[in-house]
Amino acid sequence: MEPPYDTPLDEVRSHIARGCKASRRKPEDITLIAVSKTHPASSIEPLLEQGLRVFGENRVQEAQGKWPALRERYPNVELHGIGQLQSNKAEEAVALFDYIHALDRPSLVKALGKAMDKADRRVPCFLQVNIGSEDQKGGCSIEGLPDLMSQTQDADIPIVGLMCLPPAGIEAAPFFALLAKLAQDNGIKGLSMGMSGDYETAIMLGATHIRVGTALFGKRE
């Protein structure tokens, strides 16, 4: 039986520690991104008060509505854009986010490169890979990854990792393992993978960034 936890954050941190122990890693090497999309500032502030400073938002517009005021009160917040990004939102995303997780196509490379040049700000990015080859999901194909990497180099976009969303309803571990191999083969260190239901597995397979929403905030209405 698991011990009682004071807060959901304590429970998540305990599971992170367990995953790290099983894989002989250090908890401080894992970045916990609290996925605050659809949650109001009133739900985010308790986590900020507990010391969490890394958050993820899916939509530029929603993040713009919440985070400027929160950042005034908690100035050392790190904000990650984790959702699919439209090319016409590139300038706003570069101004708002500290990291972008869903760089997945040439048109977005072009738009982000231009936006970063204009803002004189290089935002580190993760390349999203469509790891399960699903038509309905974003992400570049596995075969297209080297070309996309080359395009980001030409655009002077810093790439710090790969990101994936495994197919729902089946075991995620093989997809995490595949993403880790792709990262290794391409000389990339960061791995943004694992969500509320599988982040411990992701950690054991090399995740450096986990995106946890439900386990911290509860189920969305």
CSV table of C-alpha atoms in Angstrom, one decimal:
chain,number,residue,atom,x,y,z
A,1,MET,CA,0.0,0.0,0.0
A,2,GLU,CA,1.2,3.5,-0.8
A,3,PRO,CA,1.7,6.0,2.0
A,4,PRO,CA,-0.8,8.9,2.3
A,5,TYR,CA,0.5,12.0,0.5
A,6,ASP,CA,0.0,15.6,1.7
A,7,THR,CA,-0.5,16.9,-1.9
A,8,PRO,CA,-0.7,15.5,-5.4
A,9,LEU,CA,2.7,17.1,-6.1
A,10,ASP,CA,4.2,15.0,-3.2
A,11,GLU,CA,2.8,11.9,-4.8
A,12,VAL,CA,4.1,12.7,-8.3
A,13,ARG,CA,7.5,13.5,-6.9
A,14,SER,CA,7.5,10.1,-5.0
A,15,HIS,CA,6.7,8.3,-8.3
A,16,ILE,CA,9.5,10.2,-10.0
A,17,ALA,CA,11.9,9.1,-7.3
A,18,ARG,CA,10.8,5.5,-7.7
A,19,GLY,CA,11.3,5.6,-11.5
A,20,CYS,CA,14.7,7.1,-11.0
A,21,LYS,CA,15.7,4.6,-8.4
A,22,ALA,CA,14.7,1.7,-10.7
A,23,SER,CA,16.8,3.2,-13.6
A,24,ARG,CA,19.7,4.4,-11.5
A,25,ARG,CA,19.0,8.1,-12.3
A,26,LYS,CA,18.7,11.2,-10.2
A,27,PRO,CA,15.3,12.9,-9.6
A,28,GLU,CA,17.0,16.3,-10.2
A,29,ASP,CA,17.7,15.2,-13.8
A,30,ILE,CA,13.9,15.0,-14.5
A,31,THR,CA,12.0,18.2,-15.4
A,32,LEU,CA,8.4,18.0,-14.2
A,33,ILE,CA,6.2,20.1,-16.4
A,34,ALA,CA,2.8,20.7,-14.8
A,35,VAL,CA,0.3,20.8,-17.7
A,36,SER,CA,-1.9,23.7,-16.7
A,37,LYS,CA,-3.9,23.9,-20.0
A,38,THR,CA,-7.7,24.6,-19.3
A,39,HIS,CA,-7.0,25.2,-15.6
A,40,PRO,CA,-7.5,28.7,-14.2
A,41,ALA,CA,-4.9,30.7,-12.3
A,42,SER,CA,-6.7,29.8,-9.0
A,43,SER,CA,-5.8,26.1,-9.6
A,44,ILE,CA,-2.2,26.9,-10.7
A,45,GLU,CA,-1.3,29.1,-7.7
A,46,PRO,CA,-1.3,26.2,-5.1
A,47,LEU,CA,1.4,24.5,-7.1
A,48,LEU,CA,3.4,27.7,-7.4
A,49,GLU,CA,3.1,28.2,-3.7
A,50,GLN,CA,4.5,24.6,-3.2
A,51,GLY,CA,7.5,25.7,-5.2
A,52,LEU,CA,6.8,24.3,-8.7
A,53,ARG,CA,8.0,26.6,-11.4
A,54,VAL,CA,7.7,24.7,-14.7
A,55,PHE,CA,4.4,24.7,-16.5
A,56,GLY,CA,3.0,23.6,-19.9
A,57,GLU,CA,0.3,25.2,-22.0
A,58,ASN,CA,-1.2,24.0,-25.2
A,59,ARG,CA,-2.6,27.2,-26.7
A,60,VAL,CA,-0.9,30.6,-27.1
A,61,GLN,CA,-4.1,32.5,-26.5
A,62,GLU,CA,-5.0,30.8,-23.3
A,63,ALA,CA,-1.4,31.1,-22.0
A,64,GLN,CA,-1.4,34.8,-22.8
A,65,GLY,CA,-4.6,35.2,-20.7
A,66,LYS,CA,-3.2,33.6,-17.6
A,67,TRP,CA,0.6,33.8,-17.3
A,68,PRO,CA,1.6,37.5,-17.6
A,69,ALA,CA,-0.2,38.2,-14.2
A,70,LEU,CA,1.1,35.0,-12.6
A,71,ARG,CA,4.6,35.7,-13.8
A,72,GLU,CA,4.5,39.2,-12.1
A,73,ARG,CA,4.0,37.4,-8.8
A,74,TYR,CA,6.2,34.4,-9.5
A,75,PRO,CA,8.9,35.8,-11.8
A,76,ASN,CA,11.1,32.7,-12.2
A,77,VAL,CA,8.4,30.5,-13.9
A,78,GLU,CA,9.5,28.5,-17.0
A,79,LEU,CA,6.7,28.2,-19.5
A,80,HIS,CA,6.7,25.4,-22.1
A,81,GLY,CA,4.5,25.4,-25.2
A,82,ILE,CA,3.5,21.8,-25.5
A,83,GLY,CA,0.6,21.8,-28.0
A,84,GLN,CA,0.5,21.9,-31.8
A,85,LEU,CA,1.5,25.3,-32.9
A,86,GLN,CA,0.1,27.2,-35.9
A,87,SER,CA,2.7,28.9,-38.0
A,88,ASN,CA,0.8,32.2,-37.7
A,89,LYS,CA,1.2,32.1,-33.9
A,90,ALA,CA,5.0,31.8,-34.2
A,91,GLU,CA,5.8,35.3,-33.1
A,92,GLU,CA,3.5,35.2,-30.1
A,93,ALA,CA,4.9,31.8,-29.1
A,94,VAL,CA,8.5,33.0,-29.3
A,95,ALA,CA,7.6,36.0,-27.1
A,96,LEU,CA,5.7,33.9,-24.5
A,97,PHE,CA,7.4,30.5,-24.2
A,98,ASP,CA,10.8,29.5,-22.8
A,99,TYR,CA,10.6,26.2,-24.6
A,100,ILE,CA,8.5,24.9,-27.6
A,101,HIS,CA,7.8,21.1,-27.7
A,102,ALA,CA,5.9,20.6,-30.9
A,103,LEU,CA,8.2,21.6,-33.8
A,104,ASP,CA,7.1,19.1,-36.4
A,105,ARG,CA,7.1,20.5,-40.0
A,106,PRO,CA,9.1,22.7,-42.4
A,107,SER,CA,6.6,25.5,-42.5
A,108,LEU,CA,6.8,25.9,-38.7
A,109,VAL,CA,10.6,25.8,-38.9
A,110,LYS,CA,10.5,28.7,-41.3
A,111,ALA,CA,8.0,30.7,-39.2
A,112,LEU,CA,9.8,30.1,-35.9
A,113,GLY,CA,13.2,30.9,-37.4
A,114,LYS,CA,11.9,34.2,-38.8
A,115,ALA,CA,10.1,35.0,-35.5
A,116,MET,CA,13.3,34.3,-33.5
A,117,ASP,CA,15.4,36.5,-35.8
A,118,LYS,CA,12.9,39.3,-35.4
A,119,ALA,CA,12.7,39.0,-31.6
A,120,ASP,CA,16.5,38.4,-31.4
A,121,ARG,CA,15.6,35.5,-29.1
A,122,ARG,CA,16.5,31.8,-29.6
A,123,VAL,CA,13.8,29.6,-28.0
A,124,PRO,CA,15.0,26.0,-27.4
A,125,CYS,CA,12.7,23.5,-29.2
A,126,PHE,CA,11.9,19.8,-29.1
A,127,LEU,CA,11.1,18.1,-32.4
A,128,GLN,CA,7.8,16.2,-32.2
A,129,VAL,CA,8.0,12.7,-33.7
A,130,ASN,CA,4.8,10.9,-34.8
A,131,ILE,CA,6.1,7.9,-33.0
A,132,GLY,CA,3.0,5.7,-33.8
A,133,SER,CA,2.6,6.9,-37.4
A,134,GLU,CA,-1.0,8.0,-36.6
A,135,ASP,CA,-2.7,10.1,-39.3
A,136,GLN,CA,-4.6,12.2,-36.7
A,137,LYS,CA,-1.6,13.3,-34.7
A,138,GLY,CA,1.0,16.0,-35.3
A,139,GLY,CA,4.7,15.2,-35.5
A,140,CYS,CA,7.2,14.5,-38.2
A,141,SER,CA,7.6,11.0,-39.5
A,142,ILE,CA,10.4,8.9,-38.2
A,143,GLU,CA,11.9,8.9,-41.7
A,144,GLY,CA,11.6,12.6,-42.0
A,145,LEU,CA,13.4,13.4,-38.8
A,146,PRO,CA,17.0,13.9,-40.3
A,147,ASP,CA,15.6,16.3,-42.9
A,148,LEU,CA,13.7,18.3,-40.3
A,149,MET,CA,16.8,18.5,-38.1
A,150,SER,CA,18.8,19.8,-41.0
A,151,GLN,CA,16.2,22.5,-41.6
A,152,THR,CA,16.3,23.6,-38.0
A,153,GLN,CA,20.1,24.0,-38.2
A,154,ASP,CA,19.8,26.1,-41.3
A,155,ALA,CA,17.2,28.3,-39.4
A,156,ASP,CA,19.5,28.5,-36.3
A,157,ILE,CA,16.8,27.0,-34.1
A,158,PRO,CA,18.3,25.3,-31.0
A,159,ILE,CA,17.1,21.7,-30.7
A,160,VAL,CA,17.3,20.3,-27.2
A,161,GLY,CA,15.2,17.1,-27.5
A,162,LEU,CA,12.6,14.9,-29.1
A,163,MET,CA,9.0,14.8,-28.0
A,164,CYS,CA,6.2,12.2,-28.6
A,165,LEU,CA,2.6,11.2,-27.8
A,166,PRO,CA,2.4,7.4,-28.0
A,167,PRO,CA,-0.8,5.9,-29.3
A,168,ALA,CA,-3.6,5.8,-26.7
A,169,GLY,CA,-4.9,2.6,-25.2
A,170,ILE,CA,-1.8,0.4,-25.7
A,171,GLU,CA,1.5,-0.1,-23.9
A,172,ALA,CA,3.6,3.1,-24.2
A,173,ALA,CA,7.0,1.5,-23.3
A,174,PRO,CA,8.0,0.4,-26.9
A,175,PHE,CA,7.3,3.9,-28.2
A,176,PHE,CA,9.3,5.5,-25.5
A,177,ALA,CA,12.2,3.1,-26.2
A,178,LEU,CA,12.0,4.0,-29.9
A,179,LEU,CA,12.1,7.7,-29.2
A,180,ALA,CA,15.1,7.2,-27.0
A,181,LYS,CA,16.9,5.3,-29.7
A,182,LEU,CA,16.1,8.0,-32.3
A,183,ALA,CA,17.5,10.6,-29.9
A,184,GLN,CA,20.6,8.6,-29.4
A,185,ASP,CA,21.1,8.0,-33.1
A,186,ASN,CA,20.8,11.7,-33.8
A,187,GLY,CA,22.9,12.9,-31.0
A,188,ILE,CA,20.0,14.5,-29.0
A,189,LYS,CA,19.9,14.4,-25.2
A,190,GLY,CA,16.4,15.6,-24.3
A,191,LEU,CA,13.3,13.4,-24.3
A,192,SER,CA,9.9,15.0,-23.6
A,193,MET,CA,7.7,11.9,-23.0
A,194,GLY,CA,5.4,10.5,-20.4
A,195,MET,CA,2.2,11.9,-19.0
A,196,SER,CA,0.0,11.2,-15.9
A,197,GLY,CA,-0.6,7.6,-16.7
A,198,ASP,CA,2.9,6.5,-17.8
A,199,TYR,CA,5.5,9.0,-16.7
A,200,GLU,CA,7.2,6.5,-14.4
A,201,THR,CA,7.7,4.1,-17.3
A,202,ALA,CA,9.0,7.1,-19.4
A,203,ILE,CA,11.5,7.9,-16.8
A,204,MET,CA,12.8,4.4,-16.7
A,205,LEU,CA,13.3,4.6,-20.5
A,206,GLY,CA,15.2,7.9,-20.4
A,207,ALA,CA,12.7,10.8,-20.2
A,208,THR,CA,14.2,14.1,-19.2
A,209,HIS,CA,11.0,16.0,-19.3
A,210,ILE,CA,7.6,14.6,-18.3
A,211,ARG,CA,4.3,16.4,-19.0
A,212,VAL,CA,1.9,15.8,-16.1
A,213,GLY,CA,-1.6,17.3,-15.9
A,214,THR,CA,-4.3,15.1,-14.4
A,215,ALA,CA,-2.1,13.6,-11.6
A,216,LEU,CA,-1.5,17.2,-10.4
A,217,PHE,CA,-4.7,19.0,-11.1
A,218,GLY,CA,-7.3,16.2,-11.1
A,219,LYS,CA,-9.5,15.4,-14.0
A,220,ARG,CA,-10.7,18.2,-16.2
A,221,GLU,CA,-14.4,19.0,-16.2
